[in-house]
Coordinates of C-alpha atoms in Angstrom, one line a residue:
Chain A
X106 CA -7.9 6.0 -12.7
X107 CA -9.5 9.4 -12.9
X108 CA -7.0 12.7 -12.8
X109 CA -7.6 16.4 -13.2
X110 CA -4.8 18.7 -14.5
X111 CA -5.1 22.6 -15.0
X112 CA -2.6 25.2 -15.3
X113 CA -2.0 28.0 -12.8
X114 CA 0.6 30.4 -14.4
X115 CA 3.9 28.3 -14.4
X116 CA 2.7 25.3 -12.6
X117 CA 0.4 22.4 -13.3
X118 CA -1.6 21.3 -10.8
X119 CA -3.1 17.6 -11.2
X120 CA -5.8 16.0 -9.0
X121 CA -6.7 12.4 -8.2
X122 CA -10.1 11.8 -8.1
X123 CA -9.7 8.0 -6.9
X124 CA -9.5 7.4 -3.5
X125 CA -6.6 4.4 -3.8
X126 CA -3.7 4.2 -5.2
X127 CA -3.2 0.9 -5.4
X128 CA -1.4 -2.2 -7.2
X129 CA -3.7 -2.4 -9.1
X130 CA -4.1 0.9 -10.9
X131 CA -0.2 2.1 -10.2
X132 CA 1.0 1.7 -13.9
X133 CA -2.2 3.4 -15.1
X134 CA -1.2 6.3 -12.7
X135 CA 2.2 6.4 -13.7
X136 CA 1.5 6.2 -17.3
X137 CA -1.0 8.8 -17.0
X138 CA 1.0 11.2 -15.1
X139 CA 3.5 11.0 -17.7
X140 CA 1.6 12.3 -20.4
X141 CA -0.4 14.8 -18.5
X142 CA 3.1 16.2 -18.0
X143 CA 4.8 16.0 -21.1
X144 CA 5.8 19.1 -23.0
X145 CA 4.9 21.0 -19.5
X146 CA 8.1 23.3 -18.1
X147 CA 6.8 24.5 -14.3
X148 CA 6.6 22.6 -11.3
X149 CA 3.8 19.7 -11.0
X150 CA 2.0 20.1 -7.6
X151 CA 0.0 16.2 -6.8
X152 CA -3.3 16.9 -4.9
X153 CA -4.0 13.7 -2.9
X154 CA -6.7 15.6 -0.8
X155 CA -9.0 12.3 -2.2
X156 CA -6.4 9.5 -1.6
X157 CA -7.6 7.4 1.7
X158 CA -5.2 4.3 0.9
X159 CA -1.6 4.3 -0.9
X160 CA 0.4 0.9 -0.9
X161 CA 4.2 0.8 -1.7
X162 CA 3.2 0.4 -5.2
X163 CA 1.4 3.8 -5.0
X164 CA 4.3 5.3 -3.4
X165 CA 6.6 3.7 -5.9
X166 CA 4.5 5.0 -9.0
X167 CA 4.2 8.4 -7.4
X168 CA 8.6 8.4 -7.3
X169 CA 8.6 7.4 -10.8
X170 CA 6.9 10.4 -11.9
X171 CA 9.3 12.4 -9.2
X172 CA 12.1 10.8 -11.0
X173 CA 10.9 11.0 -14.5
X174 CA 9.9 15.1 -13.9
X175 CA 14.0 15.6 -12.6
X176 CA 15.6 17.2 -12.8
X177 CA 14.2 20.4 -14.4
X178 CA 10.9 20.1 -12.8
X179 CA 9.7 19.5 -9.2
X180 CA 7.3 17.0 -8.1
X181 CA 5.2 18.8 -4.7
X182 CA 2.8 16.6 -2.8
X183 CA -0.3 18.5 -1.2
X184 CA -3.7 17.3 1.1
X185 CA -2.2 14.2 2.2
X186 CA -4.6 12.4 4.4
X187 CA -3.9 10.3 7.2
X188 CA -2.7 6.8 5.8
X189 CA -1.0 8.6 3.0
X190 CA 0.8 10.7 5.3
X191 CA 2.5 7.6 7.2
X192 CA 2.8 5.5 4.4
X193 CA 5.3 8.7 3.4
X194 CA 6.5 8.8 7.0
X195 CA 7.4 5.3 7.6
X196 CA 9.4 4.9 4.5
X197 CA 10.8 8.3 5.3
X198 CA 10.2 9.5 2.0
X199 CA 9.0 12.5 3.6
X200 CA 11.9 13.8 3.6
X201 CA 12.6 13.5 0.3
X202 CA 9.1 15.3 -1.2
X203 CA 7.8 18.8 -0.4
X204 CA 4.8 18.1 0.8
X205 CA 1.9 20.9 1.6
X206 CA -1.0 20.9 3.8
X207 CA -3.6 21.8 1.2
X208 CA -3.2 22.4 -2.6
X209 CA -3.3 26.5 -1.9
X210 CA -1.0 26.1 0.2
X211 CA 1.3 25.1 -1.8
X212 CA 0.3 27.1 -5.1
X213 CA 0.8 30.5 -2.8
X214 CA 3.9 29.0 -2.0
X215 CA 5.2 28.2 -5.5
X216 CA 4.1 31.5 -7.2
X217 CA 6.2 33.3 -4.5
X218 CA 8.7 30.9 -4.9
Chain B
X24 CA -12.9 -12.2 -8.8
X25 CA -13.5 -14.8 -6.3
X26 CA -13.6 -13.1 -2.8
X27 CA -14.9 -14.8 -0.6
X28 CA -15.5 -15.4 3.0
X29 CA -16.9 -18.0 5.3
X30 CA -16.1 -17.5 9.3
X31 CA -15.3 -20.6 11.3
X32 CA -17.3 -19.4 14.4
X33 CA -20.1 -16.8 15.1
X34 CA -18.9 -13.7 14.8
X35 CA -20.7 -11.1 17.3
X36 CA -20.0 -7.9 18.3
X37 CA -19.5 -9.1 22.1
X38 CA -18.2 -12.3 21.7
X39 CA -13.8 -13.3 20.7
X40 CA -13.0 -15.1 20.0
X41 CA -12.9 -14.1 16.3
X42 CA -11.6 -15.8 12.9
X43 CA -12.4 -15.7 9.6
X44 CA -10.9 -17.0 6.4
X45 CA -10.6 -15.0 3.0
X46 CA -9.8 -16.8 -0.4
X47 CA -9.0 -14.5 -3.4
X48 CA -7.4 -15.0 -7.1
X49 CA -3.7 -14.3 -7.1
X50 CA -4.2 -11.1 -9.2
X51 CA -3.8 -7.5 -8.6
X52 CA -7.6 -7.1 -9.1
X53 CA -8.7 -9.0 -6.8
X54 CA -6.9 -7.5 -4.2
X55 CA -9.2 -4.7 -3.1
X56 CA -12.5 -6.8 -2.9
X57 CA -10.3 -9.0 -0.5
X58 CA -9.5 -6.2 1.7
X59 CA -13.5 -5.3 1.9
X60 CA -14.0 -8.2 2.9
X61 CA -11.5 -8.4 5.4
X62 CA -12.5 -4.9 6.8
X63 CA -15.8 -6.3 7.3
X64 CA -14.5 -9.4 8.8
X65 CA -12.8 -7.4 11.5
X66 CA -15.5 -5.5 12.6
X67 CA -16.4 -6.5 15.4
X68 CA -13.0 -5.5 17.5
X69 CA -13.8 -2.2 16.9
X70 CA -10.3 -1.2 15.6
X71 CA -8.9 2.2 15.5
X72 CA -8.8 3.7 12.1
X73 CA -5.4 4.1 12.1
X74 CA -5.4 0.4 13.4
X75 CA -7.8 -0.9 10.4
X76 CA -5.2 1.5 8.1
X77 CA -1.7 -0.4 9.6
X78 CA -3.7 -4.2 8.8
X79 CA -5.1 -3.2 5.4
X80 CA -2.0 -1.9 4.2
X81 CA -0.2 -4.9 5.8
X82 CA -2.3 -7.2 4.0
X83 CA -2.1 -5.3 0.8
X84 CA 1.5 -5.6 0.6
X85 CA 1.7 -9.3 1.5
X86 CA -0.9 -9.8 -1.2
X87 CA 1.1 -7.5 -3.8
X88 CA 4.0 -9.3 -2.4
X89 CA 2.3 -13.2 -3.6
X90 CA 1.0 -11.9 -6.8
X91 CA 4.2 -10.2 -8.6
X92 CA 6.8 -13.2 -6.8
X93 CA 5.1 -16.2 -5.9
X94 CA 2.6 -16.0 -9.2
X95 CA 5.6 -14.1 -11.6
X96 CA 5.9 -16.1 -14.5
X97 CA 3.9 -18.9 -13.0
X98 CA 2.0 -21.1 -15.2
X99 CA -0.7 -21.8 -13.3
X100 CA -1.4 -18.9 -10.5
X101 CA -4.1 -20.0 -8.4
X102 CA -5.4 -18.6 -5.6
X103 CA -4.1 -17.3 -2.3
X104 CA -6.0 -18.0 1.1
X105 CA -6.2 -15.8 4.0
X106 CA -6.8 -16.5 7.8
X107 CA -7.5 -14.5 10.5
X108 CA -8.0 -14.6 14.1
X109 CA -8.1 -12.6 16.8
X110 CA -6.3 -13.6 20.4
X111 CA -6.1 -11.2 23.5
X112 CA -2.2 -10.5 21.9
X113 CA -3.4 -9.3 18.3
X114 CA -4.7 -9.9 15.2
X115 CA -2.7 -13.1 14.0
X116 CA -2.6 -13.5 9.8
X117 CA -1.7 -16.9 7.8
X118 CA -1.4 -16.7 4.4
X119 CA -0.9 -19.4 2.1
X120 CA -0.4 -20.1 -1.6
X121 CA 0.9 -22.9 -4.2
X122 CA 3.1 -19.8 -5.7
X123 CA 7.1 -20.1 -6.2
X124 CA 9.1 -20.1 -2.9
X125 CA 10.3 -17.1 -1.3
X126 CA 13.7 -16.7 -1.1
X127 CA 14.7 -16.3 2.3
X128 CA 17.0 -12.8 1.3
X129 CA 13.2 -11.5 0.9
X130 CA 12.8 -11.2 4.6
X131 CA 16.4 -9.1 5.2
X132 CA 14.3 -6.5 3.6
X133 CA 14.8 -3.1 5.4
X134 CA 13.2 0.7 5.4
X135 CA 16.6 1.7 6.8
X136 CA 18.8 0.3 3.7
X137 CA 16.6 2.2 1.0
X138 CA 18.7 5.7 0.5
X139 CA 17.0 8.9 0.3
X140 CA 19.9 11.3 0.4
X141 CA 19.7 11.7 -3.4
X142 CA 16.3 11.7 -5.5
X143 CA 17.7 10.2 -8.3
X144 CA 18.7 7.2 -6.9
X145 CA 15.6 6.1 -5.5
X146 CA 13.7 2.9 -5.2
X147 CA 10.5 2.9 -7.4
X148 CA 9.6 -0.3 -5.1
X149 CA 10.9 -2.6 -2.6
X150 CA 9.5 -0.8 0.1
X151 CA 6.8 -3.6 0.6
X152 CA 8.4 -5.7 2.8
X153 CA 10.3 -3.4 5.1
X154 CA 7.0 -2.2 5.8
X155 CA 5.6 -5.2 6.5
X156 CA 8.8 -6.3 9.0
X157 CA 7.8 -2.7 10.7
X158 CA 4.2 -3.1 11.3
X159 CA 4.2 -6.9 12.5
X160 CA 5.8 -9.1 14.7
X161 CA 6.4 -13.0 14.4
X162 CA 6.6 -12.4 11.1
X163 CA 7.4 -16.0 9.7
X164 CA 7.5 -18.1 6.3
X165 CA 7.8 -21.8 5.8
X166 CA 7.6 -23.7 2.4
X167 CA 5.9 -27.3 2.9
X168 CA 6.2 -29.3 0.1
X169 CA 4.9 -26.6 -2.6
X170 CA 2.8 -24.6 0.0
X171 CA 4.1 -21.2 0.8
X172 CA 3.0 -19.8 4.1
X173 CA 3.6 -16.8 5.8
X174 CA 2.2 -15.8 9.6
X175 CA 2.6 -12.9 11.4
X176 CA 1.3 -11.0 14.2
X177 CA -0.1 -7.6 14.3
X178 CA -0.3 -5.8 17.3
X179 CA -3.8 -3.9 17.3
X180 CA -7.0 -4.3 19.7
X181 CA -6.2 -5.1 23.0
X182 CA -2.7 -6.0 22.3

């Protein structure tokens, strides 16, 4: 599971470069989030511009990390596709995320936050 | 990996009706060749991509579903059969396995008992099922002697 982190200012920004998130690679994701983020302070904005297919194990993993970020930083979803999208709509958890049409989008938003 | 298919009639592009029979390892990494192989299989009804995106995800869960129950702990997790087939009502799904039983609670799962008022408090899982129940309908699980086997409908195509 391939993910690419970079700072801008305050917040870190990580990509994933697979197109599933899956059963089969949600510890890896979780595990890996966690120590991109660690030691970090800002919010973490999720780029998912790539992600074609989540299953609840995807959408678990990606709560642990909310979770595990709380409560000092935020967890911000951007460039969900499709699927993604109602897999977040259907368990209503988009209510519960801020999510952002594209990754600008939600960095402009942030750094006039 | 053992993904595999073999259909039990011709499968044309013009022709239903249409059924086709999947057998993978009970293991998380076999899941997504499976669901290849399934997307291949159903090509023919010229689904919807938001149609072929509510039936992989379906099957996905059910297969997440088998491997971290029915094969949890098991001594011996074997395999998991799929089979498909298409009827003017939907795309009808039977899938069976020599896992543990289900306990019947499983299917009382529900979207609308997981809160999401307060962050901290959420589910990390469990959302599997609920979305299954959402998606399908005669949704349906018998044990036969140490045969699990759960059928349900999905209401894509012409349905």
């Amino acid at each position: 599971m391939e993910l690419l982190a970079r700072t801008e200012g305050p917040l870190q920004l990580v990509s994933v470069v697979d197109d599933r998130i899956d059963a089969a690679v949600a510890l890896v994701f979780k595990d890996h989030m966690r120590r991109l983020t660690s030691g970090g302070t800002g919010s973490v904005i999720l780029d998912l511009q790539k992600v074609t297919f989540i299953d609840s194990s995807g959408l678990g993993a990606i709560i642990a990390v909310m979770k595990n970020l709380a409560p000092d930083r935020a967890l911000l979803l951007a460039g969900l596709t499709g699927p993604v999208a109602r897999v977040f709509r259907l368990t209503r958890m988009d209510s519960v995320f801020s999510i952002y049409p594209t990754l600008d989008v939600a960095v402009e938003d942030r750094r006039n936050a | 990996m053992n993904a595999g298919s073999r259909s039990h009639s011709p499968v044309s592009t013009s022709q239903l009706p249409l059924a086709f029979e999947v057998t993978l390892e009970g293991a998380h990494v076999a899941i997504r060749s499976a669901l290849s192989v399934i997307r291949e299989n159903l090509a023919p009804l010229d689904l919807s991509r938001e149609e072929l995106c509510t039936v992989e995800l379906i099957v996905a869960e059910v297969l997440n579903n088998i491997v971290d129950h029915a094969f949890d702990d098991h001594p011996h997790p074997g395999s998991i059969r799929i089979h498909g087939s298409y009827q003017p009502n939907g795309l009808k799904f039977c899938f069976t396995d020599l896992g543990k039983p289900m306990p019947h609670s499983a299917l009382r799962a529900s979207l609308d008992a997981i809160p999401c008022l307060d962050p901290s408090t959420l589910p990390e899982g469990g959302f599997g099922m609920g979305l299954i129940k959402l998606l399908t309908d005669r949704l349906d699980y018998s044990r036969t002697g140490s045969l699990n086997c759960l059928t349900m409908r999905i209401p894509v195509g012409r349905a």
